[in-house]
């Protein structure tokens, strides 16, 4: 299984069967990546919330690849109106896709798109709990650190937690380290940092807040194999 990080909160996972999952595609305006969105291949696009820095390339990639968008009901309805394939879900619900089960989890954030200069509500922000090829993931989306993360960790062991560390809009390094401990995650991949001046962070300092070998720091456009 391969994991590719595009910077900010955009990443993809390719399963051992070759199914390609894309998360929160923000590529065109993302200063950290050199990846051309026209080259992205996706079977599924998972969208945590509607903000531009998580959805910029959803429509163009889904239109070109015919990917199925997995997201909260209100945002799925919006994308369905654009003629795209969607699978609507809601918080606490789980569905077994061809690549494995996905469950929507609560996130503490906001979610809207901008129409004529004004924010338009697009449902609740979410995180994703999912299992691929026997590996359990938790992608938190944009969120603060909250107590229920301890329940996530107790419900099923988490192999990889993908957590924002940028602060200002989400939890920062110390709160994210606390979240990782609540989750009891075996591995943590930090995201949502260094894209803009107000979310500049040193991921190595974040890593120092957790035991050795827990944090995996990826460079933008880097691909790694996951065990």
Short mmCIF file of C-alpha atoms in Angstrom, two decimals:
data_model
loop_
_atom_site.label_atom_id
_atom_site.label_comp_id
_atom_site.label_asym_id
_atom_site.label_seq_id
_atom_site.Cartn_x
_atom_site.Cartn_y
_atom_site.Cartn_z
CA UNK A 1 0.00 0.00 0.00
CA UNK A 2 1.34 3.43 -0.96
CA UNK A 3 0.77 6.80 0.70
CA UNK A 4 1.52 10.01 -1.20
CA UNK A 5 1.49 13.42 0.50
CA UNK A 6 0.90 16.54 -1.62
CA UNK A 7 1.36 19.11 1.14
CA UNK A 8 -1.27 20.86 3.25
CA UNK A 9 -3.96 18.20 3.95
CA UNK A 10 -3.95 16.58 0.51
CA UNK A 11 -2.83 12.98 0.17
CA UNK A 12 -3.65 9.76 -1.62
CA UNK A 13 -3.58 6.09 -0.73
CA UNK A 14 -3.24 3.32 -3.30
CA UNK A 15 -4.40 -0.04 -2.00
CA UNK A 16 -2.69 -3.35 -2.66
CA UNK A 17 -5.43 -4.03 -5.22
CA UNK A 18 -4.69 -0.76 -7.03
CA UNK A 19 -7.73 1.21 -5.83
CA UNK A 20 -6.82 4.88 -5.56
CA UNK A 21 -8.23 7.07 -2.79
CA UNK A 22 -7.68 10.84 -2.83
CA UNK A 23 -8.24 13.02 0.24
CA UNK A 24 -9.05 16.75 0.32
CA UNK A 25 -7.46 17.68 -3.02
CA UNK A 26 -5.93 21.15 -2.86
CA UNK A 27 -3.32 21.30 -5.61
CA UNK A 28 -3.71 24.22 -8.02
CA UNK A 29 -3.17 26.94 -5.37
CA UNK A 30 -1.07 24.80 -3.04
CA UNK A 31 2.44 26.32 -2.93
CA UNK A 32 3.95 23.16 -1.46
CA UNK A 33 3.24 20.77 -4.32
CA UNK A 34 4.45 20.48 -7.90
CA UNK A 35 1.85 17.81 -8.71
CA UNK A 36 -0.35 18.67 -11.67
CA UNK A 37 -3.98 17.93 -10.76
CA UNK A 38 -4.53 16.82 -14.36
CA UNK A 39 -2.22 13.89 -13.65
CA UNK A 40 -4.09 12.69 -10.56
CA UNK A 41 -5.95 9.39 -10.88
CA UNK A 42 -8.67 8.60 -8.33
CA UNK A 43 -11.39 6.01 -7.84
CA UNK A 44 -12.69 7.70 -4.68
CA UNK A 45 -12.33 11.23 -3.33
CA UNK A 46 -12.89 11.66 0.40
CA UNK A 47 -13.71 15.22 1.46
CA UNK A 48 -13.60 16.23 5.12
CA UNK A 49 -15.28 19.63 4.73
CA UNK A 50 -16.06 22.32 2.20
CA UNK A 51 -13.33 24.92 2.72
CA UNK A 52 -11.42 25.85 -0.42
CA UNK A 53 -8.09 24.55 0.87
CA UNK A 54 -9.63 21.06 1.03
CA UNK A 55 -11.87 21.07 -2.04
CA UNK A 56 -10.18 23.17 -4.72
CA UNK A 57 -9.72 20.30 -7.17
CA UNK A 58 -12.61 18.03 -6.22
CA UNK A 59 -14.85 18.94 -9.15
CA UNK A 60 -12.22 18.89 -11.89
CA UNK A 61 -10.66 15.60 -10.76
CA UNK A 62 -14.02 13.89 -10.14
CA UNK A 63 -15.32 15.06 -13.52
CA UNK A 64 -12.27 13.72 -15.34
CA UNK A 65 -11.84 10.43 -13.48
CA UNK A 66 -15.50 9.63 -12.72
CA UNK A 67 -14.44 9.09 -9.09
CA UNK A 68 -17.03 8.67 -6.36
CA UNK A 69 -16.98 11.47 -3.78
CA UNK A 70 -17.44 10.31 -0.17
CA UNK A 71 -18.47 13.10 2.16
CA UNK A 72 -21.12 14.49 4.53
CA UNK A 73 -24.68 14.55 3.16
CA UNK A 74 -25.02 18.29 2.52
CA UNK A 75 -21.74 18.58 0.65
CA UNK A 76 -22.53 15.39 -1.28
CA UNK A 77 -25.82 16.96 -2.38
CA UNK A 78 -23.92 20.00 -3.66
CA UNK A 79 -21.56 17.81 -5.70
CA UNK A 80 -24.43 15.67 -7.01
CA UNK A 81 -25.98 18.87 -8.39
CA UNK A 82 -22.75 19.32 -10.38
CA UNK A 83 -23.42 15.94 -12.03
CA UNK A 84 -20.76 14.08 -10.04
CA UNK A 85 -20.89 10.62 -8.50
CA UNK A 86 -21.35 10.82 -4.74
CA UNK A 87 -21.82 8.60 -1.74
CA UNK A 88 -23.43 10.64 1.05
CA UNK A 89 -22.77 9.73 4.68
CA UNK A 90 -23.25 11.26 8.09
CA UNK A 91 -21.44 11.33 11.43
CA UNK A 92 -21.33 7.96 13.17
CA UNK A 93 -22.38 6.07 10.07
CA UNK A 94 -20.23 3.39 8.46
CA UNK A 95 -20.30 1.88 4.97
CA UNK A 96 -18.30 -0.98 3.49
CA UNK A 97 -16.76 0.11 0.20
CA UNK A 98 -14.83 -2.19 -2.18
CA UNK A 99 -11.58 -1.04 -0.55
CA UNK A 100 -12.88 -1.43 3.03
CA UNK A 101 -15.13 0.17 5.66
CA UNK A 102 -15.35 3.94 6.19
CA UNK A 103 -16.89 5.63 9.21
CA UNK A 104 -17.48 9.36 9.56
CA UNK A 105 -16.26 10.86 12.82
CA UNK A 106 -16.97 14.19 14.48
CA UNK A 107 -14.53 17.08 13.91
CA UNK A 108 -14.49 20.46 15.66
CA UNK A 109 -14.28 23.01 12.89
CA UNK A 110 -16.58 24.78 10.39
CA UNK A 111 -17.56 23.99 6.81
CA UNK A 112 -18.71 26.30 4.04
CA UNK A 113 -18.11 27.35 0.46
CA UNK A 114 -18.02 30.96 -0.67
CA UNK A 115 -20.74 32.07 -3.09
CA UNK A 116 -20.85 35.72 -4.18
CA UNK A 117 -18.46 36.61 -1.40
CA UNK A 118 -20.48 35.02 1.40
CA UNK A 119 -19.99 31.67 3.20
CA UNK A 120 -22.68 29.08 2.53
CA UNK A 121 -23.09 26.24 5.05
CA UNK A 122 -22.23 22.81 3.68
CA UNK A 123 -22.89 20.43 6.55
CA UNK A 124 -20.68 19.46 9.46
CA UNK A 125 -16.93 18.92 9.11
CA UNK A 126 -15.83 15.32 9.61
CA UNK A 127 -12.91 13.02 10.09
CA UNK A 128 -12.64 9.55 8.57
CA UNK A 129 -12.03 6.22 10.29
CA UNK A 130 -11.23 3.59 7.67
CA UNK A 131 -9.49 0.26 7.19
CA UNK A 132 -7.55 -0.74 4.07
CA UNK A 133 -5.80 -4.09 3.64
CA UNK A 134 -5.99 -4.66 7.39
CA UNK A 135 -4.45 -1.27 8.26
CA UNK A 136 -6.59 1.08 10.39
CA UNK A 137 -6.45 4.83 9.62
CA UNK A 138 -7.89 7.92 11.25
CA UNK A 139 -7.79 11.13 9.22
CA UNK A 140 -8.95 13.89 11.54
CA UNK A 141 -9.61 16.55 8.92
CA UNK A 142 -9.46 20.06 10.36
CA UNK A 143 -10.16 19.91 14.07
CA UNK A 144 -9.19 20.79 17.60
CA UNK A 145 -8.18 18.21 20.18
CA UNK A 146 -11.30 16.80 21.84
CA UNK A 147 -12.02 14.15 24.44
CA UNK A 148 -13.87 11.69 22.22
CA UNK A 149 -10.59 10.89 20.46
CA UNK A 150 -9.86 8.64 23.44
CA UNK A 151 -12.97 6.64 22.52
CA UNK A 152 -11.76 6.36 18.93
CA UNK A 153 -8.54 4.78 20.15
CA UNK A 154 -10.33 2.38 22.46
CA UNK A 155 -12.85 1.26 19.84
CA UNK A 156 -10.21 -0.18 17.53
CA UNK A 157 -6.40 0.11 17.45
CA UNK A 158 -5.28 2.89 15.09
CA UNK A 159 -2.23 2.17 12.96
CA UNK A 160 -1.95 5.61 11.33
CA UNK A 161 -3.42 8.88 12.59
CA UNK A 162 -3.23 11.78 10.14
CA UNK A 163 -3.48 14.93 12.22
CA UNK A 164 -3.32 18.70 11.57
CA UNK A 165 -0.60 20.58 13.48
CA UNK A 166 -0.70 24.07 11.94
CA UNK A 167 -2.51 25.89 14.78
CA UNK A 168 -4.59 29.06 14.19
CA UNK A 169 -7.30 27.21 12.19
CA UNK A 170 -6.78 23.77 13.77
CA UNK A 171 -5.00 22.30 16.76
CA UNK A 172 -1.32 23.09 17.00
CA UNK A 173 1.64 20.81 17.78
CA UNK A 174 1.10 20.37 21.53
CA UNK A 175 -2.64 19.78 21.16
CA UNK A 176 -2.02 17.38 18.26
CA UNK A 177 0.47 15.46 20.39
CA UNK A 178 -2.17 15.22 23.11
CA UNK A 179 -4.65 13.99 20.50
CA UNK A 180 -2.19 11.33 19.31
CA UNK A 181 -1.88 10.09 22.89
CA UNK A 182 -5.67 9.99 23.29
CA UNK A 183 -5.88 7.98 20.07
CA UNK A 184 -3.05 5.65 21.11
CA UNK A 185 -1.95 5.73 17.48
CA UNK A 186 1.01 3.56 16.49
CA UNK A 187 2.08 6.07 13.84
CA UNK A 188 1.22 9.73 13.26
CA UNK A 189 1.54 11.71 10.03
CA UNK A 190 1.31 15.51 10.53
CA UNK A 191 -0.53 17.60 7.93
CA UNK A 192 -2.04 21.10 7.51
CA UNK A 193 1.08 23.13 8.21
CA UNK A 194 3.57 25.44 6.42
CA UNK A 195 1.19 26.18 3.55
CA UNK A 196 0.49 29.75 4.65
CA UNK A 197 2.28 32.19 6.99
CA UNK A 198 -0.24 31.75 9.82
CA UNK A 199 0.21 27.96 10.03
CA UNK A 200 4.00 27.73 9.97
CA UNK A 201 5.28 24.94 12.22
CA UNK A 202 8.38 22.78 12.68
CA UNK A 203 7.21 19.16 12.35
CA UNK A 204 10.38 17.95 14.05
CA UNK A 205 9.39 19.84 17.21
CA UNK A 206 6.00 18.15 16.98
CA UNK A 207 7.72 14.77 16.64
CA UNK A 208 9.78 15.49 19.76
CA UNK A 209 6.56 15.62 21.81
CA UNK A 210 5.85 11.93 21.11
CA UNK A 211 7.90 8.75 21.55
CA UNK A 212 10.61 7.95 19.03
CA UNK A 213 9.47 6.38 15.75
CA UNK A 214 5.83 7.42 16.20
CA UNK A 215 5.83 10.43 13.86
CA UNK A 216 6.46 10.09 10.13
CA UNK A 217 7.25 13.45 8.50
CA UNK A 218 6.67 13.52 4.76
CA UNK A 219 7.87 16.07 2.26
CA UNK A 220 5.33 17.33 -0.29
CA UNK A 221 5.01 14.94 -3.25
CA UNK A 222 6.75 12.16 -1.32
CA UNK A 223 5.45 8.59 -1.57
CA UNK A 224 6.09 5.91 1.03
CA UNK A 225 5.10 2.27 1.43
CA UNK A 226 2.96 1.50 4.45
CA UNK A 227 3.28 -1.79 6.30
#
